[in-house]
Coordinates of C-alpha atoms in Angstrom, one line a residue:
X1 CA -24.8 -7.7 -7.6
X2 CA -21.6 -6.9 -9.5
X3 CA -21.8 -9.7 -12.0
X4 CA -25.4 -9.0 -12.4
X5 CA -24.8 -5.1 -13.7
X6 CA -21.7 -6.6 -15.4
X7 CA -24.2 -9.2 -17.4
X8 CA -27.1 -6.7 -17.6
X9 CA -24.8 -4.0 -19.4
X10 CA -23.4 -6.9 -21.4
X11 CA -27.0 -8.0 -22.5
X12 CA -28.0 -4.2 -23.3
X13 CA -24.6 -3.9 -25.5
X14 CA -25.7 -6.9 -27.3
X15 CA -29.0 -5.9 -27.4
X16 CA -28.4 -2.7 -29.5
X17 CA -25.6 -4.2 -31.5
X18 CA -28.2 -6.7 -32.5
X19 CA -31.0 -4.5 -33.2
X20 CA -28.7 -2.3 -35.4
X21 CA -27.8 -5.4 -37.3
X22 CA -31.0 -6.5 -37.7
X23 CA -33.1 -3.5 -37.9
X24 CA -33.9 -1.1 -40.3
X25 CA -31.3 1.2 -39.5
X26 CA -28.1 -1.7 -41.2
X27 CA -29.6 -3.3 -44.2
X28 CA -25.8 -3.8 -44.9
X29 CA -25.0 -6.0 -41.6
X30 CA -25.3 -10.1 -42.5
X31 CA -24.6 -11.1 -39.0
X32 CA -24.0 -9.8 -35.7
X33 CA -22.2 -12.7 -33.0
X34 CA -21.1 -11.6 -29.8
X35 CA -19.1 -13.2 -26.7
X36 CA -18.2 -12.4 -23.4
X37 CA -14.7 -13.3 -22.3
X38 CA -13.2 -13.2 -18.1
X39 CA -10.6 -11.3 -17.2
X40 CA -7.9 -14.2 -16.6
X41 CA -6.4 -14.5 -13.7
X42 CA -8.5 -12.3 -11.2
X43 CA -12.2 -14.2 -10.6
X44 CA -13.4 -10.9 -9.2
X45 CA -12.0 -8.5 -12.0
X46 CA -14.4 -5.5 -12.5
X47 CA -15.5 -5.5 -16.5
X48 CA -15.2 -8.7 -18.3
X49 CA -14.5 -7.5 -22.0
X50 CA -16.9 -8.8 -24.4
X51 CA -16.3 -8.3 -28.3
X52 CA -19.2 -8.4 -31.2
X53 CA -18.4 -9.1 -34.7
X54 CA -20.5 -7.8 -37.6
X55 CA -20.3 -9.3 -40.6
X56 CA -21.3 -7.3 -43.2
X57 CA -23.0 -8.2 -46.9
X58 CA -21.5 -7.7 -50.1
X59 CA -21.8 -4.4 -50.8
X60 CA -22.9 -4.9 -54.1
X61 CA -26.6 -5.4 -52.1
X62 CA -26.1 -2.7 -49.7
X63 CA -28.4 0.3 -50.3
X64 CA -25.5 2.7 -51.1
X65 CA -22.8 0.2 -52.4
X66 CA -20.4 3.3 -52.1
X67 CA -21.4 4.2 -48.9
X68 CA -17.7 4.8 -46.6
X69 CA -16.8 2.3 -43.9
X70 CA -16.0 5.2 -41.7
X71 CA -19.8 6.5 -41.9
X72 CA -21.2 2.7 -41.2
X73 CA -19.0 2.9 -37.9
X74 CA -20.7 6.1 -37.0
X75 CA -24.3 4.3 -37.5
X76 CA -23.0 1.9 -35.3
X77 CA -21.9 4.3 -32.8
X78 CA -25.0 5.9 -32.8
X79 CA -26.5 2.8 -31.4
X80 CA -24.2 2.0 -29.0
X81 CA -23.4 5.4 -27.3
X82 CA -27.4 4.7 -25.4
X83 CA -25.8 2.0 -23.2
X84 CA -24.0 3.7 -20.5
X85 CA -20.7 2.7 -18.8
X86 CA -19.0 0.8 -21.4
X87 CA -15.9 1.9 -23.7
X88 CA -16.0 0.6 -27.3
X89 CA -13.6 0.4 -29.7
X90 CA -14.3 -0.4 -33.7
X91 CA -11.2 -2.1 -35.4
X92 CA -11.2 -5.1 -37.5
X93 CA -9.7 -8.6 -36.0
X94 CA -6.3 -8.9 -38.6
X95 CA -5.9 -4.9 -38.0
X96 CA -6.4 -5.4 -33.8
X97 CA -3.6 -8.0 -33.7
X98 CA -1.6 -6.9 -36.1
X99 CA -1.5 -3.7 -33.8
X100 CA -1.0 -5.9 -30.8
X101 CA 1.9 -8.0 -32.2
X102 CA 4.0 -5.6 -33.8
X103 CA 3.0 -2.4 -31.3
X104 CA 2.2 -3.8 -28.2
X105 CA -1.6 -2.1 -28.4
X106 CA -4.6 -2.6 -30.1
X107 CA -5.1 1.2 -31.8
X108 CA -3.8 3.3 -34.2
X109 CA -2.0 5.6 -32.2
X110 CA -0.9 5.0 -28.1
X111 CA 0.8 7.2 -25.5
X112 CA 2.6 5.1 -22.6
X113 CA 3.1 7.1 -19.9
X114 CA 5.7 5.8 -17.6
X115 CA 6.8 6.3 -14.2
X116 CA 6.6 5.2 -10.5
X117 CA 3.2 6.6 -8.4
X118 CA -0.3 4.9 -9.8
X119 CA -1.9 7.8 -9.2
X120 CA -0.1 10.8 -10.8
X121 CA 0.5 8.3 -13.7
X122 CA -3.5 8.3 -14.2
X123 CA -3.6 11.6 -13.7
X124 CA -1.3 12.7 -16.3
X125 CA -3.3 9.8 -18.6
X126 CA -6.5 11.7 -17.8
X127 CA -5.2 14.6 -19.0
X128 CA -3.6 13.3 -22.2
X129 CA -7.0 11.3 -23.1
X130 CA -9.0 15.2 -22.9
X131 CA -5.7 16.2 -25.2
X132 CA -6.5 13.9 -27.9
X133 CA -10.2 14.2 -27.7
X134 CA -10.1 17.8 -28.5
X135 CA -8.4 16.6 -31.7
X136 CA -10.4 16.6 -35.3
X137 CA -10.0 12.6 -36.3
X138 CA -9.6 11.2 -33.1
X139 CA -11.6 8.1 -32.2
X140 CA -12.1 5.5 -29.7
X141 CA -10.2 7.6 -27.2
X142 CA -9.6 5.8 -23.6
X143 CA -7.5 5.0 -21.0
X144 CA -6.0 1.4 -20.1
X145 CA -8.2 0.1 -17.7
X146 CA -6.5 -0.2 -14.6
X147 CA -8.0 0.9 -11.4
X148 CA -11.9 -0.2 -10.3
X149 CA -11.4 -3.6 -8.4
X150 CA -12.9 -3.7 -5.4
X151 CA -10.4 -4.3 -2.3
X152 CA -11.4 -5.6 1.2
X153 CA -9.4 -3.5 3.7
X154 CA -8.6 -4.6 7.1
X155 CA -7.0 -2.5 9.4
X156 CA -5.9 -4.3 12.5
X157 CA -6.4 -2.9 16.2
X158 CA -3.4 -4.5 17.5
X159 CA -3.9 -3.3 21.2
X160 CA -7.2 -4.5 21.2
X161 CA -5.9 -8.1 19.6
X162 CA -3.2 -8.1 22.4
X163 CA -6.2 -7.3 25.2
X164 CA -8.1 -10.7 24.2
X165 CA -4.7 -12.5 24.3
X166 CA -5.0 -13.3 20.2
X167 CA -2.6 -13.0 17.8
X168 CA -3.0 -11.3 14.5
X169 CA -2.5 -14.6 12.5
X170 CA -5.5 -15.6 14.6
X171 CA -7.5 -12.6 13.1
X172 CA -6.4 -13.1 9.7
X173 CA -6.7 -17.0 9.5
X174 CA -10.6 -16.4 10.2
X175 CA -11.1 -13.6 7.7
X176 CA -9.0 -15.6 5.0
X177 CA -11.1 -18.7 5.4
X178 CA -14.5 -17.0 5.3
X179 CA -13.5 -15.4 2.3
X180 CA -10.6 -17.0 0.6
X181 CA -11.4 -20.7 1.8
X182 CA -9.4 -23.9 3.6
X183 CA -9.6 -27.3 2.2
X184 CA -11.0 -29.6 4.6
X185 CA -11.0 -32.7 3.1
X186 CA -10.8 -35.4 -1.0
X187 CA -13.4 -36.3 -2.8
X188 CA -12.4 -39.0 -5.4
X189 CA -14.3 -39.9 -8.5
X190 CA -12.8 -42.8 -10.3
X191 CA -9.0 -42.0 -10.8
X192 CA -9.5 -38.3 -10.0
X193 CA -9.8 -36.3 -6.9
X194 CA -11.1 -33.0 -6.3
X195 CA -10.6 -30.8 -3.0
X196 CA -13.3 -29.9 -0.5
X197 CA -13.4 -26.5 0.2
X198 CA -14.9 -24.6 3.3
X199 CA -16.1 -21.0 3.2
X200 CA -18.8 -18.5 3.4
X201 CA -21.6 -18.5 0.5
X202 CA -21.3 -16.0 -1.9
X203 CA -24.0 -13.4 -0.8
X204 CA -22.1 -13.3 2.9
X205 CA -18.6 -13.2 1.6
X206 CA -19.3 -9.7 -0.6
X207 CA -21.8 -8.7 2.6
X208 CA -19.8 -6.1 5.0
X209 CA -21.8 -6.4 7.9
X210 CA -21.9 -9.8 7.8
X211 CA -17.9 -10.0 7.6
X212 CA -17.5 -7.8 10.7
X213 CA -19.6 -10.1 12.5
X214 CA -17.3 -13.2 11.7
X215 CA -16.8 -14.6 15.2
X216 CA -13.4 -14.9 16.8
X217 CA -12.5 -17.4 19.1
X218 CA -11.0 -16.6 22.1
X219 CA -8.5 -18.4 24.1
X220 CA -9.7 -20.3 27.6
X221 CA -8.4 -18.9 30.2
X222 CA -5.2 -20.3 31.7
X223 CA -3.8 -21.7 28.8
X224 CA -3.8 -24.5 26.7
X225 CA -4.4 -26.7 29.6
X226 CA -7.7 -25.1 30.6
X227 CA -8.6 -25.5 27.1
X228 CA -7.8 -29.1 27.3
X229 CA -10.4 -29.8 30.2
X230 CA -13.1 -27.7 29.1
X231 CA -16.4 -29.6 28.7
X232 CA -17.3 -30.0 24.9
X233 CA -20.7 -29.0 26.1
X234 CA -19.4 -25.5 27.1
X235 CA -20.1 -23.0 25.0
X236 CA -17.2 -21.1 23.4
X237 CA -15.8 -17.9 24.1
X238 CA -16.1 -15.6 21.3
X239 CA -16.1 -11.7 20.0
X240 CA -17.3 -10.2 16.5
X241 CA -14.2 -9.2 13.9
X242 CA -15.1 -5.6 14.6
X243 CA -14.0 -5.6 18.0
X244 CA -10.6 -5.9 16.6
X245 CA -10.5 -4.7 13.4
X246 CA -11.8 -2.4 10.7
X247 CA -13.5 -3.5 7.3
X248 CA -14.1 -1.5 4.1
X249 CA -14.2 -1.7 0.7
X250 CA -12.0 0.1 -1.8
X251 CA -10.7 0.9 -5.1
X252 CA -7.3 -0.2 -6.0
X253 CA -5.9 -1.4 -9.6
X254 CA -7.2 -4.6 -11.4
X255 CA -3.8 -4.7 -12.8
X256 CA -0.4 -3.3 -13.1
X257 CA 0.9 -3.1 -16.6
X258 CA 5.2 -3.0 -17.0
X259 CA 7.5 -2.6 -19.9
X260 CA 11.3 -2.2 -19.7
X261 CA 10.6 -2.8 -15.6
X262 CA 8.9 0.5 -15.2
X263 CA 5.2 0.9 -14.5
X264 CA 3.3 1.7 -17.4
X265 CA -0.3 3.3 -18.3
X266 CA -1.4 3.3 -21.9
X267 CA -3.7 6.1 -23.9
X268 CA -5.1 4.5 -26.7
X269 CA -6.9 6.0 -30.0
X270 CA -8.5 5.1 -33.3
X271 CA -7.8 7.7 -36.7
X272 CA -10.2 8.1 -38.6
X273 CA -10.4 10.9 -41.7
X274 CA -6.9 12.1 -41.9
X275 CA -3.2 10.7 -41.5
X276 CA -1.7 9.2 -38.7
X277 CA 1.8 11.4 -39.0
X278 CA -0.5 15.0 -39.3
X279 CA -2.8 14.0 -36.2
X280 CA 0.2 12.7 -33.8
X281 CA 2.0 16.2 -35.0
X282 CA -1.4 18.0 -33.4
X283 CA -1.4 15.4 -30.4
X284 CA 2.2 16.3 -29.1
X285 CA 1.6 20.0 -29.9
X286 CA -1.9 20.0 -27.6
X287 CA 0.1 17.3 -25.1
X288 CA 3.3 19.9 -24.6
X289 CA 1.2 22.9 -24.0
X290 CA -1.6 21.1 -21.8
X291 CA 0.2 18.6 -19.7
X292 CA 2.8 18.4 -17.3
X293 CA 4.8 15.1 -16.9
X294 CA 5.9 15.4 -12.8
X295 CA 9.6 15.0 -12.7
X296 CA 10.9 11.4 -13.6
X297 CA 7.8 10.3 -15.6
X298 CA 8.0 10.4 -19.8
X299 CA 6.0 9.5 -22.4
X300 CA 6.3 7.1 -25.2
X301 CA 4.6 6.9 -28.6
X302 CA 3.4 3.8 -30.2
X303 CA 0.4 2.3 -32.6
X304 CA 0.6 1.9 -36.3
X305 CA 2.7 5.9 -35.7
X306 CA 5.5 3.8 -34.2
X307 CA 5.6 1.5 -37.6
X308 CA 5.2 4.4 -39.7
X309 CA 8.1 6.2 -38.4
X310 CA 10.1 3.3 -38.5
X311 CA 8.8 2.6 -42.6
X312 CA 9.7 6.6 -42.9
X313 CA 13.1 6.3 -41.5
X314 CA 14.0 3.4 -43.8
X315 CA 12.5 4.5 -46.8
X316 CA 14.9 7.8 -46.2
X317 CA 17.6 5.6 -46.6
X318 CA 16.8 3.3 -49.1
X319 CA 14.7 5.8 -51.7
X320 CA 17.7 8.2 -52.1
X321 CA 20.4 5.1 -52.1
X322 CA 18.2 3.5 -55.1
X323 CA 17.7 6.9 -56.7
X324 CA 21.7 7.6 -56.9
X325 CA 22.1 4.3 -57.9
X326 CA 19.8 4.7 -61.1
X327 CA 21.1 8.0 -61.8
X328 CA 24.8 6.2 -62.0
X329 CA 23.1 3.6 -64.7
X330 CA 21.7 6.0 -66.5
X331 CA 24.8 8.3 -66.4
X332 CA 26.8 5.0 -67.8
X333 CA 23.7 4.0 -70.4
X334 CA 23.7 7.7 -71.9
X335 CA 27.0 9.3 -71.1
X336 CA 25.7 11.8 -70.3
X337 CA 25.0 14.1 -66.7
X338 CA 22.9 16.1 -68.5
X339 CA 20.8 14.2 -70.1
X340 CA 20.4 11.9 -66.7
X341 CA 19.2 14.9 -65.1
X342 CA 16.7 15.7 -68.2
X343 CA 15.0 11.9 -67.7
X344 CA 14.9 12.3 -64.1
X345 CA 13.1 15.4 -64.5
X346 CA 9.9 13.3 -65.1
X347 CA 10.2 12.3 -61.5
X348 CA 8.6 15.7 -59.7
X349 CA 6.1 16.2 -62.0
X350 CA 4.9 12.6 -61.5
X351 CA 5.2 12.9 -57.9
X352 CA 2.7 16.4 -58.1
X353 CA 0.2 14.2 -60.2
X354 CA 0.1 11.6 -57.5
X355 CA -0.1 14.1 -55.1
X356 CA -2.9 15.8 -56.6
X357 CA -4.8 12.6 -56.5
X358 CA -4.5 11.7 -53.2
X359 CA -6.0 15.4 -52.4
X360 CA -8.8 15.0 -54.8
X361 CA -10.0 11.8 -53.4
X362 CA -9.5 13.2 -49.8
X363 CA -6.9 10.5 -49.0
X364 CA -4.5 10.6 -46.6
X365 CA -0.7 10.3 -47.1
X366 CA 0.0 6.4 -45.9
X367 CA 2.7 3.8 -46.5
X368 CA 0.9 2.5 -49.1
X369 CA 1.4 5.7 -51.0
X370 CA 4.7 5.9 -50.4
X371 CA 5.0 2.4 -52.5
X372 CA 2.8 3.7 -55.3
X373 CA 4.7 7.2 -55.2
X374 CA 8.2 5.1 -55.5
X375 CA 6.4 2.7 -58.5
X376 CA 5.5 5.6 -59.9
X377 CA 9.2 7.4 -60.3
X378 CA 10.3 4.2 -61.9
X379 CA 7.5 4.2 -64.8
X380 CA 8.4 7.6 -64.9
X381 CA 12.1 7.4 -65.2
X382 CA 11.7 4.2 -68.1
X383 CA 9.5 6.3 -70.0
X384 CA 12.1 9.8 -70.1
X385 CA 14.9 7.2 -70.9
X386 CA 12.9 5.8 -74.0
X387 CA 12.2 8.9 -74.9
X388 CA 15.6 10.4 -74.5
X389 CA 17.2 7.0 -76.8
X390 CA 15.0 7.8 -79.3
X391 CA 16.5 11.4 -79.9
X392 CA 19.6 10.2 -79.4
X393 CA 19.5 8.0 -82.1
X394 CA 18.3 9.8 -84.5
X395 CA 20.9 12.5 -83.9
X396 CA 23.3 9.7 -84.1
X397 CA 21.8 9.1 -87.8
X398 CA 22.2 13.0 -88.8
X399 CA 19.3 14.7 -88.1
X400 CA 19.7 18.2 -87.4
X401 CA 18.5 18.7 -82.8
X402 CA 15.2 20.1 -83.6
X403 CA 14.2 17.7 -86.6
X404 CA 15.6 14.9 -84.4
X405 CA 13.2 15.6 -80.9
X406 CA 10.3 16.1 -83.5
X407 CA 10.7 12.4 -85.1
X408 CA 12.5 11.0 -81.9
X409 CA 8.9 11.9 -80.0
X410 CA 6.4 11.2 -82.5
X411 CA 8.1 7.6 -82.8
X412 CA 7.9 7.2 -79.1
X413 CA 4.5 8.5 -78.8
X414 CA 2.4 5.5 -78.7
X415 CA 4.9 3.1 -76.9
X416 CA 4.9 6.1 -73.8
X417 CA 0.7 6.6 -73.9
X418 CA 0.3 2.5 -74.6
X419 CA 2.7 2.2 -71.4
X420 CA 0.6 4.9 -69.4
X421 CA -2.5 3.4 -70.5
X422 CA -2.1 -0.3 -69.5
X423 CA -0.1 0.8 -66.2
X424 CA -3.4 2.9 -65.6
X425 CA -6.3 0.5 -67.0
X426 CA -4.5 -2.0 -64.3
X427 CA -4.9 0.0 -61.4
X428 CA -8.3 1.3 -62.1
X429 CA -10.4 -2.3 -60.2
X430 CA -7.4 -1.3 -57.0
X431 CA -8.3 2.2 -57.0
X432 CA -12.0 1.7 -57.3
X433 CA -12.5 -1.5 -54.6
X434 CA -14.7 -1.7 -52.0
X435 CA -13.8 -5.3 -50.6
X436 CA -11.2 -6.6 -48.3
X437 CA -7.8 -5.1 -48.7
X438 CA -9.2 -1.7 -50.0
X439 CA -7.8 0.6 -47.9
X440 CA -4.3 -0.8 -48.7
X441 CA -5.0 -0.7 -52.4
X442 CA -6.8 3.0 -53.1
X443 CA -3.9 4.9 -52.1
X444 CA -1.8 3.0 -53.8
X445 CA -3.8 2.8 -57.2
X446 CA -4.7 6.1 -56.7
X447 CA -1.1 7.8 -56.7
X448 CA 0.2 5.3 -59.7
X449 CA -2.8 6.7 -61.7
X450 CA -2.8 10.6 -61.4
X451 CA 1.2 10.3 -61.5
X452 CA 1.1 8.5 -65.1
X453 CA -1.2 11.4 -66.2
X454 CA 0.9 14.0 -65.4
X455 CA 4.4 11.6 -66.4
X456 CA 3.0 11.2 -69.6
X457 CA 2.4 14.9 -70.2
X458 CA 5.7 15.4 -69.4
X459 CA 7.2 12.9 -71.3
X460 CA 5.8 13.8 -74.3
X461 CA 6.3 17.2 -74.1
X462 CA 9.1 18.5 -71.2
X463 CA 11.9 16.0 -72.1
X464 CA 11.7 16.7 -75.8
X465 CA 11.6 20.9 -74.9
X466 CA 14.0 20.5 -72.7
X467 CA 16.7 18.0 -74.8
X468 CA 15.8 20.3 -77.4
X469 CA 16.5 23.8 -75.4
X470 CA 19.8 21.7 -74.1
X471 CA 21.1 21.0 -77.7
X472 CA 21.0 24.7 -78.4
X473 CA 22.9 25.5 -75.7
X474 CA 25.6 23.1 -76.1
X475 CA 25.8 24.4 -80.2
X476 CA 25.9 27.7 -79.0
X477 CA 29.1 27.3 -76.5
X478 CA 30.7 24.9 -78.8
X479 CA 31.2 27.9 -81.5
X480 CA 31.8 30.0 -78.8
X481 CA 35.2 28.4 -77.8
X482 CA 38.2 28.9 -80.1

């Protein structure tokens, strides 16, 4: 009966997937394949996962070509959520393993929970999955399947064994090869051999009445001997399983999950609308004032969070190590701090127009922004030290400071806007993709492209105010000393 509700939900998973690829409902679905898969190692495991992949058309055909991917998942969801019993999970098959791999879980964001008892430990999971489903973004939220196989329970009457003059091996010998099976025996097929095996049919080995009336031989009385010289046409002494033991079936875990040699429960979840870093700051604020961890049981946090704070920590390092070393070159190219400080001034402002980008398209702050937002200083920084040369040489030639920013920045005016536009024009196909890959590119496009507006503003018109307001300065303390 178990595998039959198993294939039936299966079937009606399928079933919907199917008719929401090929309904009316997904004109933008190609394909929808799907296959069930056995839990390995465990023939009776409760749930075998089964996976469906949707391929989808170009989206050049769809309906809406600009329609989001995150509003297609929720069509799919829609269908889905009418089949009872089943947790699903929408991720794509290079982002899944990726995940998998390099986090040790299939989802965005995971909370390991780790300690000793089974129990509390899926307590305090329970509690952490209602956490992050009270959370705005949160998505595919569940808890690692671990409890729901079914156990056979036998508890022994020992006095009662002892009164029949049988031995609990005895006992447990029959109930292991009803269920569990003895070889009794080769066959042989050409070079190979397989192993008979003796047990009860399927429909009486999950049947608990018929388990409690598995018969038991008893020993003939006065011994072995007696035994020996009993007629084969005698009929054998026997009692039901019941008479000295107790059957039932329960619940008990399908599998026990360890990392670091401690026991181990995972709470996974998808992200969708919003950044991973904002939504696992609102996760550990709703986690510490709902939950309580027992004493000697922790939590640890993994996902794609655990690869972004490890890409934040490095970039920490390495952004304000490469940032000191370009100050030094410029320092050395221009010989002087202040003007370093007057082309690196193009930095922030850059940074705001990227910034502003990201909040117009409603884009979250990601990794791949972090690249464009670094790309970004360094078109930034080329374009203030062009800028700044050009003054400087034509102060080098004579020209008065203010005649000399005038000329210097109406000679570099169309190198600076030819540099923004290209840069710009080149990102435009990134930032407007719909394919494979986009959600890597957009961010990054996106940032390089509102940054160079604002760079270029500044660029043109900051660094030549402030060189100029600069110059003043310096004339006006240089006929200020004796």
């Amino acid at each position: 009966m178990t595998n039959k509700r198993i294939l039936l939900a299966t079937v009606l998973a399928l079933a919907a997937l199917g008719y929401w690829a090929w309904g009316p409902r997904a004109p933008e679905a190609e394909v929808a394949a799907g296959e069930q898969d056995e839990a390995h190692g465990e023939e009776h495991a409760e749930g075998q996962p089964d996976s469906t992949v949707i391929i989808l058309k170009d989206a050049k055909s769809w309906p809406d070509p600009g329609l989001p991917k995150s509003e297609l998942i929720e069509r799919i969801e829609e269908a889905v959520r009418k089949v009872p019993g089943n947790n699903y999970e929408f991720t794509q098959p290079i982002q899944m393993r990726f995940n998998e791999l390099i986090a040790g879980v299939r989802s965005d964001v995971a909370v390991k929970v780790y300690g000793d008892d089974f129990e509390a430990m899926g307590r305090t999971a329970g509690a952490i999955m209602r956490a992050l489903q009270g959370v705005a973004g949160a998505a595919d939220v569940k808890v690692e399947q671990t409890s729901g196989l079914p156990f056979l329970e036998i508890k022994l009457d020992r006095p009662a064994i002892a009164r029949y003059g049988l031995n609990v091996s005895d006992v447990l010998d029959v109930v292991a090869i009803a269920i569990g099976g003895r070889e009794a025996g080769l066959v042989f097929q050409g070079d190979r051999r397989f192993d008979i095996l003796v047990r009860l049919p399927d429909d009486l080995r999950g049947d608990l009445p018929a388990l409690e009336n598995l018969p038991i031989l008893l020993p003939a009385e006065g011994g072995a001997a007696a035994e020996r010289q009993a007629l084969p046409h005698s009929r054998p002494r026997h009692i039901p399983l019941k008479e000295v033991a107790t059957l039932q079936l329960t619940d008990g875990p399908n599998q026990i999950s360890r990392e670091n040699g401690k026991r181990r429960v995972v709470v996974q979840a998808n992200v969708r609308g919003r950044d991973i870093g904002s939504f696992v700051e609102e996760v550990q604020a709703k986690i510490d004032a709902q939950v309580r961890l027992p004493a000697g049981y922790w939590l640890e946090w993994g996902g794609q969070f655990k690869n972004l704070e490890e890409a934040t920590a490095r970039l920490l390092v390495v952004v304000p190590a490469c940032f000191f070393a370009i100050f030094v070159l410029l320092f050395t190219a221009l010989g002087s701090v202040m003007q370093a400080l007057l082309v690196f001034s193009g930095v922030p402002l850059a940074l705001t127009g990227g910034i502003l980008a990201l909040w117009m398209r409603g884009m979250p702050f990601s990794i791949s922004a972090a690249v464009g937002f670094i790309a970004l200083s360094g078109i930034a920084v080329l374009n203030g030290l062009v800028m700044i040369s050009s003054i400087n040489g034509r102060v080098r030639e004579g020209d008065e400071p203010h005649r000399a920013v005038f000329e210097g920045a109406l000679q570099r005016l169309r190198p600076v806007l030819m540099t923004a536009l290209v840069a710009s024009l080149g990102f435009v196909p990134m930032a407007l993709s719909h394919g494979a890959g986009a959600e890597v590119q957009k961010p990054l496009a996106t940032v390089v492209i509102g940054g160079l507006f604002t760079a270029t503003i500044l660029t043109l018109l900051v660094i030549p105010a402030l060189y100029h307001r600069c110059s003043l300065a310096t004339e006006v303390t240089s006929k200020e000393e004796p």
